Amino acid sequence: MWRVTGRRFVTILGAVMLVATACGGGATASPTPAASTAASASVETMTQPTRPVEFVISTRVGGGSDIYARTMQAIIEEQKLSPQPVQPVNKEGGSGAVAFTYVFEKKGDMHYVMITLNSFFTTIITQKLPYKATDFTPIANMALDPFFLWVNEDSPWKNAGDFIAAAKAASITIAGTGSKQEDEALFRRIEDTMKTKPFTYVPQTSGATVAAALAGHQGGVNATVNNPSEGLPFYQGANKKLRPLCSFTPASPKTGVYTGLATCASQGIPIDDYYIMRAIVAPPGLSTAQQAFWVDLFKKVYDSAEWKKFMDDNALDPDFRSGIDFRNFLNRYQQLHQAIATKFNWVQ
């Protein structure tokens, strides 16, 4: 039930093009029909930003989405890819619901873009929000972010086999980003596939706090499935407190500090098809030209030497998608997360 047609780790989201909402009117008088028509035409014909842009992030500072968004923003600024500043804005809360709703309500306004991950689906599905991921304007997928199985540096577990043996003997306390989100989904898959004791799941507010919880054994946390970038601050240098046991990918990383890390499949956990998407969407209702502006801008970010190095350093799978390919990709991943939510009774 976990395999998906097409690329194994694919995801969701179709694009719905809504009619842009007109803005108009002064503070002291109601706009005339002609003025309203002119304002509407101005919004509809705008093909690039005319004021600062908010790059909305659904996690706290230090989380994976925050790290990636700020890396992209720095490239945009350095290469002068936008005629207006692109400013990162953190809107954490509700496992992403705060950010999703904030951007959804900016219908037809190209001055907002948002970085998304798998919670874009799990949160909307499990919280039954009054919109769908497919209501947003799709821009592009920028990479696929793998999961690693992490333990504390002082852990007696040296590989995935040790971890599973311990998990079969007793419940292990683990941490992840939010309840009923991608981290918990992967741990529940491990539990289901390997027939372990039920994990004791401790939800955190971001990937950064997940890594910190494991580094300090906060709440008795002994393992996580964090992404490479989120564990990196505790993996390198004198502050080394975390150790990855394996990677939930078909092959070991070939570049960066994680080069040669064993796959979890090679150590007995046959899961290698679940990634975090690192994608960009915009509010509903952007015109084709406005969507094209953002697709072109983020393709330039993707093609930059800085982004390629960032992907190498953080063991990301390069995966640029836009247009119909991105729509299909998102639609497939939405189906996958619906299946996950149904299997684990996350939708009441």
Tab-separated table of C-alpha atoms in Angstrom:
chain	number	residue	atom	x	y	z
A	1	MET	CA	0.000	0.000	0.000
A	2	TRP	CA	2.986	2.228	0.396
A	3	ARG	CA	4.216	2.108	-3.211
A	4	VAL	CA	2.962	4.790	-5.539
A	5	THR	CA	2.854	4.700	-9.317
A	6	GLY	CA	5.325	6.905	-11.150
A	7	ARG	CA	8.363	7.948	-9.131
A	8	ARG	CA	8.295	6.066	-5.868
A	9	PHE	CA	8.226	9.001	-3.546
A	10	VAL	CA	5.776	11.199	-5.344
A	11	THR	CA	3.305	13.789	-3.938
A	12	ILE	CA	0.156	15.988	-4.461
A	13	LEU	CA	-1.322	19.163	-5.570
A	14	GLY	CA	-3.182	20.282	-8.611
A	15	ALA	CA	-3.481	23.871	-9.608
A	16	VAL	CA	-6.728	25.797	-9.490
A	17	MET	CA	-6.716	29.123	-11.268
A	18	LEU	CA	-9.215	31.390	-9.551
A	19	VAL	CA	-10.249	34.799	-10.789
A	20	ALA	CA	-8.135	37.521	-9.157
A	21	THR	CA	-9.970	39.627	-6.584
A	22	ALA	CA	-10.172	43.254	-7.506
A	23	CYS	CA	-8.874	45.942	-5.175
A	24	GLY	CA	-10.091	49.459	-5.360
A	25	GLY	CA	-11.595	52.445	-3.656
A	26	GLY	CA	-10.323	55.380	-1.719
A	27	ALA	CA	-10.662	56.150	1.951
A	28	THR	CA	-13.311	58.830	1.492
A	29	ALA	CA	-15.400	57.750	-1.455
A	30	SER	CA	-16.743	54.574	-3.009
A	31	PRO	CA	-15.040	53.640	-6.287
A	32	THR	CA	-16.925	54.164	-9.489
A	33	PRO	CA	-17.562	51.162	-11.780
A	34	ALA	CA	-14.881	52.490	-14.127
A	35	ALA	CA	-12.355	52.805	-11.288
A	36	SER	CA	-13.113	49.262	-10.116
A	37	THR	CA	-12.646	47.933	-13.627
A	38	ALA	CA	-9.321	49.730	-13.959
A	39	ALA	CA	-8.093	48.382	-10.604
A	40	SER	CA	-9.115	44.856	-11.544
A	41	ALA	CA	-7.336	45.108	-14.879
A	42	SER	CA	-4.213	46.353	-13.122
A	43	VAL	CA	-4.153	43.322	-10.813
A	44	GLU	CA	-4.829	40.891	-13.614
A	45	THR	CA	-2.152	42.303	-15.928
A	46	MET	CA	0.587	42.597	-13.289
A	47	THR	CA	3.377	40.245	-14.329
A	48	GLN	CA	5.958	40.915	-11.626
A	49	PRO	CA	5.928	42.169	-8.025
A	50	THR	CA	5.503	45.909	-7.473
A	51	ARG	CA	6.056	45.864	-3.692
A	52	PRO	CA	8.026	43.677	-1.242
A	53	VAL	CA	7.130	39.989	-1.329
A	54	GLU	CA	6.488	37.818	1.734
A	55	PHE	CA	8.166	34.412	1.541
A	56	VAL	CA	5.974	32.589	4.052
A	57	ILE	CA	7.427	29.794	6.188
A	58	SER	CA	5.166	27.484	8.184
A	59	THR	CA	7.816	26.529	10.766
A	60	ARG	CA	9.917	28.284	13.359
A	61	VAL	CA	13.333	29.735	12.674
A	62	GLY	CA	15.812	26.865	12.437
A	63	GLY	CA	13.429	24.256	11.041
A	64	GLY	CA	14.021	22.615	7.674
A	65	SER	CA	11.593	24.841	5.774
A	66	ASP	CA	13.098	27.924	7.400
A	67	ILE	CA	16.643	26.871	6.473
A	68	TYR	CA	15.694	26.173	2.854
A	69	ALA	CA	13.587	29.308	2.411
A	70	ARG	CA	16.326	31.560	3.763
A	71	THR	CA	18.897	29.851	1.537
A	72	MET	CA	16.689	30.492	-1.498
A	73	GLN	CA	16.013	34.069	-0.402
A	74	ALA	CA	19.734	34.769	-0.120
A	75	ILE	CA	20.249	33.499	-3.683
A	76	ILE	CA	17.353	35.637	-4.957
A	77	GLU	CA	18.835	38.708	-3.301
A	78	GLU	CA	22.435	38.060	-4.323
A	79	GLN	CA	21.557	37.420	-7.957
A	80	LYS	CA	18.923	40.175	-8.061
A	81	LEU	CA	16.287	37.824	-9.439
A	82	SER	CA	13.324	39.853	-8.179
A	83	PRO	CA	12.536	43.532	-8.847
A	84	GLN	CA	11.295	43.764	-5.240
A	85	PRO	CA	12.699	42.407	-1.958
A	86	VAL	CA	11.653	38.862	-1.050
A	87	GLN	CA	11.369	38.744	2.742
A	88	PRO	CA	11.147	35.522	4.812
A	89	VAL	CA	8.201	35.610	7.230
A	90	ASN	CA	7.664	32.824	9.774
A	91	LYS	CA	3.991	31.998	10.404
A	92	GLU	CA	4.317	28.908	12.577
A	93	GLY	CA	1.399	27.340	14.386
A	94	GLY	CA	-1.190	24.604	13.995
A	95	SER	CA	1.250	22.240	12.252
A	96	GLY	CA	1.322	24.652	9.329
A	97	ALA	CA	-2.348	25.630	9.368
A	98	VAL	CA	-1.586	29.240	10.336
A	99	ALA	CA	0.680	29.754	7.329
A	100	PHE	CA	-1.543	27.853	4.899
A	101	THR	CA	-4.616	29.866	5.840
A	102	TYR	CA	-2.673	33.135	5.752
A	103	VAL	CA	-1.528	32.521	2.172
A	104	PHE	CA	-4.846	31.059	1.042
A	105	GLU	CA	-6.584	34.288	2.036
A	106	LYS	CA	-4.260	36.321	-0.251
A	107	LYS	CA	-6.121	35.156	-3.351
A	108	GLY	CA	-4.910	36.654	-6.605
A	109	ASP	CA	-1.938	38.441	-4.991
A	110	MET	CA	1.464	37.474	-6.370
A	111	HIS	CA	3.267	39.252	-3.509
A	112	TYR	CA	3.084	36.075	-1.414
A	113	VAL	CA	4.845	32.769	-1.975
A	114	MET	CA	5.170	29.890	0.466
A	115	ILE	CA	7.601	27.033	0.965
A	116	THR	CA	5.785	23.779	1.641
A	117	LEU	CA	6.511	20.283	2.882
A	118	ASN	CA	4.410	17.192	3.527
A	119	SER	CA	2.419	18.874	6.308
A	120	PHE	CA	0.804	20.828	3.475
A	121	PHE	CA	-1.197	17.632	2.956
A	122	THR	CA	-1.335	15.969	6.365
A	123	THR	CA	-2.485	19.121	8.184
A	124	ILE	CA	-5.152	20.030	5.648
A	125	ILE	CA	-6.439	16.437	5.609
A	126	THR	CA	-6.379	15.686	9.338
A	127	GLN	CA	-7.619	19.096	10.492
A	128	LYS	CA	-10.299	19.197	7.793
A	129	LEU	CA	-9.394	22.733	6.815
A	130	PRO	CA	-11.908	24.518	4.530
A	131	TYR	CA	-9.655	24.312	1.464
A	132	LYS	CA	-7.420	21.811	-0.298
A	133	ALA	CA	-3.783	21.851	-1.280
A	134	THR	CA	-4.991	21.822	-4.860
A	135	ASP	CA	-6.602	25.250	-4.360
A	136	PHE	CA	-3.178	26.953	-4.288
A	137	THR	CA	-1.201	28.046	-7.346
A	138	PRO	CA	1.654	25.539	-7.853
A	139	ILE	CA	5.055	27.036	-8.618
A	140	ALA	CA	7.799	24.393	-8.415
A	141	ASN	CA	9.345	21.548	-6.477
A	142	MET	CA	12.945	22.375	-5.571
A	143	ALA	CA	14.223	19.119	-4.040
A	144	LEU	CA	13.258	15.959	-2.217
A	145	ASP	CA	14.545	15.776	1.339
A	146	PRO	CA	15.307	12.315	2.734
A	147	PHE	CA	14.738	11.032	6.236
A	148	PHE	CA	17.561	9.670	8.382
A	149	LEU	CA	17.124	7.545	11.483
A	150	TRP	CA	18.927	9.525	14.203
A	151	VAL	CA	20.026	8.586	17.719
A	152	ASN	CA	22.023	10.388	20.372
A	153	GLU	CA	25.803	10.122	20.126
A	154	ASP	CA	25.829	8.155	23.402
A	155	SER	CA	23.260	5.609	22.167
A	156	PRO	CA	24.196	1.905	22.370
A	157	TRP	CA	22.469	1.329	19.022
A	158	LYS	CA	25.052	1.163	16.224
A	159	ASN	CA	22.764	0.363	13.310
A	160	ALA	CA	19.105	-0.010	12.354
A	161	GLY	CA	19.100	-3.659	13.409
A	162	ASP	CA	20.028	-2.665	16.966
A	163	PHE	CA	17.262	-0.055	16.984
A	164	ILE	CA	14.593	-2.490	15.772
A	165	ALA	CA	15.648	-5.157	18.279
A	166	ALA	CA	15.262	-2.633	21.081
A	167	ALA	CA	11.907	-1.416	19.682
A	168	LYS	CA	10.590	-4.986	19.658
A	169	ALA	CA	11.574	-5.439	23.291
A	170	ALA	CA	10.063	-2.223	24.656
A	171	SER	CA	8.401	1.018	23.529
A	172	ILE	CA	10.966	3.642	22.505
A	173	THR	CA	10.283	7.347	23.033
A	174	ILE	CA	10.728	9.237	19.801
A	175	ALA	CA	10.180	12.834	18.656
A	176	GLY	CA	8.939	14.450	15.478
A	177	THR	CA	7.440	17.626	14.078
A	178	GLY	CA	3.838	17.846	15.149
A	179	SER	CA	1.186	15.224	15.746
A	180	LYS	CA	-0.070	13.218	12.749
A	181	GLN	CA	2.622	14.699	10.529
A	182	GLU	CA	5.284	13.220	8.255
A	183	ASP	CA	7.692	12.208	11.051
A	184	GLU	CA	4.993	10.296	12.886
A	185	ALA	CA	3.824	8.763	9.602
A	186	LEU	CA	7.285	7.300	9.009
A	187	PHE	CA	7.590	5.980	12.564
A	188	ARG	CA	4.139	4.379	12.299
A	189	ARG	CA	5.257	2.755	9.049
A	190	ILE	CA	8.325	1.364	10.838
A	191	GLU	CA	6.096	0.127	13.649
A	192	ASP	CA	3.686	-1.489	11.184
A	193	THR	CA	6.347	-2.971	8.892
A	194	MET	CA	8.746	-4.262	11.552
A	195	LYS	CA	6.106	-5.285	14.138
A	196	THR	CA	7.716	-3.319	16.947
A	197	LYS	CA	6.122	-2.180	20.171
A	198	PRO	CA	4.108	1.040	19.675
A	199	PHE	CA	6.441	4.029	19.733
A	200	THR	CA	5.830	6.762	22.306
A	201	TYR	CA	5.634	9.817	20.078
A	202	VAL	CA	6.493	13.265	21.467
A	203	PRO	CA	5.476	16.051	19.029
A	204	GLN	CA	7.700	19.116	18.663
A	205	THR	CA	7.162	22.457	16.954
A	206	SER	CA	9.901	22.204	14.299
A	207	GLY	CA	12.768	20.089	13.019
A	208	ALA	CA	15.146	22.245	15.025
A	209	THR	CA	13.363	21.488	18.295
A	210	VAL	CA	13.202	17.797	17.355
A	211	ALA	CA	16.990	17.713	16.969
A	212	ALA	CA	17.450	19.614	20.235
A	213	ALA	CA	15.114	17.226	22.077
A	214	LEU	CA	17.137	14.225	20.950
A	215	ALA	CA	20.476	15.941	21.626
A	216	GLY	CA	19.407	16.610	25.218
A	217	HIS	CA	17.302	13.471	25.745
A	218	GLN	CA	14.461	15.855	26.595
A	219	GLY	CA	11.400	13.918	27.730
A	220	GLY	CA	13.332	10.690	27.387
A	221	VAL	CA	13.585	11.012	23.588
A	222	ASN	CA	15.955	8.388	22.171
A	223	ALA	CA	15.423	8.591	18.388
A	224	THR	CA	14.073	10.744	15.570
A	225	VAL	CA	13.696	10.599	11.788
A	226	ASN	CA	14.900	14.125	11.154
A	227	ASN	CA	16.171	15.431	7.832
A	228	PRO	CA	19.915	15.837	7.154
A	229	SER	CA	19.931	19.639	7.400
A	230	GLU	CA	18.076	19.675	10.725
A	231	GLY	CA	20.474	17.226	12.352
A	232	LEU	CA	23.608	18.804	10.913
A	233	PRO	CA	24.190	21.419	13.680
A	234	PHE	CA	24.438	18.572	16.213
A	235	TYR	CA	26.448	16.269	13.951
A	236	GLN	CA	29.525	18.319	13.120
A	237	GLY	CA	32.284	19.815	15.235
A	238	ALA	CA	32.837	19.870	18.975
A	239	ASN	CA	29.073	20.037	19.597
A	240	LYS	CA	28.476	16.592	18.104
A	241	LYS	CA	25.558	15.033	19.963
A	242	LEU	CA	23.658	13.155	17.245
A	243	ARG	CA	24.472	10.208	15.006
A	244	PRO	CA	22.537	8.972	11.938
A	245	LEU	CA	22.137	5.202	11.796
A	246	CYS	CA	20.817	4.969	8.242
A	247	SER	CA	18.981	6.734	5.418
A	248	PHE	CA	15.466	5.908	4.184
A	249	THR	CA	16.572	6.177	0.551
A	250	PRO	CA	17.244	3.667	-2.256
A	251	ALA	CA	20.978	4.474	-2.206
A	252	SER	CA	23.527	5.936	0.194
A	253	PRO	CA	24.337	9.662	-0.077
A	254	LYS	CA	27.133	10.223	-2.575
A	255	THR	CA	28.141	13.755	-1.647
A	256	GLY	CA	28.529	15.942	1.434
A	257	VAL	CA	29.228	15.044	5.039
A	258	TYR	CA	26.859	12.061	4.942
A	259	THR	CA	28.607	10.316	2.043
A	260	GLY	CA	28.408	6.555	2.416
A	261	LEU	CA	25.757	6.490	5.159
A	262	ALA	CA	24.108	3.056	5.017
A	263	THR	CA	20.554	2.754	3.745
A	264	CYS	CA	17.945	1.576	6.225
A	265	ALA	CA	16.918	-1.121	3.742
A	266	SER	CA	20.448	-2.555	3.818
A	267	GLN	CA	20.119	-2.806	7.621
A	268	GLY	CA	16.763	-4.548	7.625
A	269	ILE	CA	14.091	-1.787	7.429
A	270	PRO	CA	12.607	-2.068	3.904
A	271	ILE	CA	11.444	1.543	3.563
A	272	ASP	CA	13.095	3.711	0.900
A	273	ASP	CA	10.249	5.569	-0.782
A	274	TYR	CA	9.207	8.431	1.492
A	275	TYR	CA	10.681	11.920	1.180
A	276	ILE	CA	9.825	15.443	2.282
A	277	MET	CA	8.987	17.675	-0.640
A	278	ARG	CA	10.593	21.110	-0.626
A	279	ALA	CA	8.248	22.996	-2.892
A	280	ILE	CA	6.924	26.481	-3.595
A	281	VAL	CA	3.279	27.457	-3.983
A	282	ALA	CA	1.431	30.772	-4.162
A	283	PRO	CA	-2.091	31.932	-3.276
A	284	PRO	CA	-5.016	30.754	-5.389
A	285	GLY	CA	-5.915	32.774	-8.442
A	286	LEU	CA	-2.580	33.925	-9.859
A	287	SER	CA	-2.656	34.554	-13.593
A	288	THR	CA	-0.663	32.400	-15.974
A	289	ALA	CA	1.859	35.219	-16.414
A	290	GLN	CA	2.250	35.708	-12.656
A	291	GLN	CA	2.739	31.990	-12.135
A	292	ALA	CA	5.305	31.975	-14.956
A	293	PHE	CA	7.258	34.794	-13.274
A	294	TRP	CA	7.684	32.729	-10.119
A	295	VAL	CA	8.426	29.501	-11.976
A	296	ASP	CA	11.189	31.258	-13.917
A	297	LEU	CA	12.625	32.861	-10.775
A	298	PHE	CA	12.774	29.618	-8.799
A	299	LYS	CA	14.217	27.730	-11.773
A	300	LYS	CA	17.087	30.236	-11.688
A	301	VAL	CA	17.486	29.582	-7.974
A	302	TYR	CA	17.527	25.848	-8.652
A	303	ASP	CA	20.149	26.231	-11.395
A	304	SER	CA	22.452	28.347	-9.236
A	305	ALA	CA	25.759	26.978	-7.999
A	306	GLU	CA	24.762	27.955	-4.463
A	307	TRP	CA	21.612	25.822	-4.475
A	308	LYS	CA	23.411	22.872	-6.041
A	309	LYS	CA	26.057	23.038	-3.316
A	310	PHE	CA	23.353	23.302	-0.668
A	311	MET	CA	21.664	20.178	-2.036
A	312	ASP	CA	24.973	18.310	-2.063
A	313	ASP	CA	25.855	19.385	1.479
A	314	ASN	CA	22.475	18.311	2.850
A	315	ALA	CA	22.016	15.042	0.913
A	316	LEU	CA	18.977	16.421	-0.937
A	317	ASP	CA	17.694	14.657	-4.046
A	318	PRO	CA	17.705	17.262	-6.879
A	319	ASP	CA	14.185	17.310	-8.286
A	320	PHE	CA	12.878	20.390	-10.110
A	321	ARG	CA	9.287	20.165	-11.328
A	322	SER	CA	6.855	22.763	-12.605
A	323	GLY	CA	3.793	22.900	-14.830
A	324	ILE	CA	1.771	19.745	-15.433
A	325	ASP	CA	4.598	17.565	-14.087
A	326	PHE	CA	4.403	19.346	-10.738
A	327	ARG	CA	0.603	19.135	-10.704
A	328	ASN	CA	0.713	15.376	-11.268
A	329	PHE	CA	3.458	15.000	-8.690
A	330	LEU	CA	1.374	16.807	-6.086
A	331	ASN	CA	-1.783	14.918	-6.919
A	332	ARG	CA	-0.038	11.576	-6.415
A	333	TYR	CA	1.442	12.655	-3.093
A	334	GLN	CA	-1.920	13.909	-1.889
A	335	GLN	CA	-3.328	10.458	-2.552
A	336	LEU	CA	-0.444	8.914	-0.604
A	337	HIS	CA	-1.039	11.111	2.441
A	338	GLN	CA	-4.757	10.477	2.311
A	339	ALA	CA	-3.959	6.764	2.418
A	340	ILE	CA	-1.612	7.281	5.381
A	341	ALA	CA	-4.240	9.289	7.279
A	342	THR	CA	-6.841	6.634	6.615
A	343	LYS	CA	-4.610	3.703	7.586
A	344	PHE	CA	-3.679	5.220	10.940
A	345	ASN	CA	-7.192	6.561	11.663
A	346	TRP	CA	-6.007	10.173	11.666
A	347	VAL	CA	-9.205	11.493	10.094
A	348	GLN	CA	-12.185	11.380	12.428
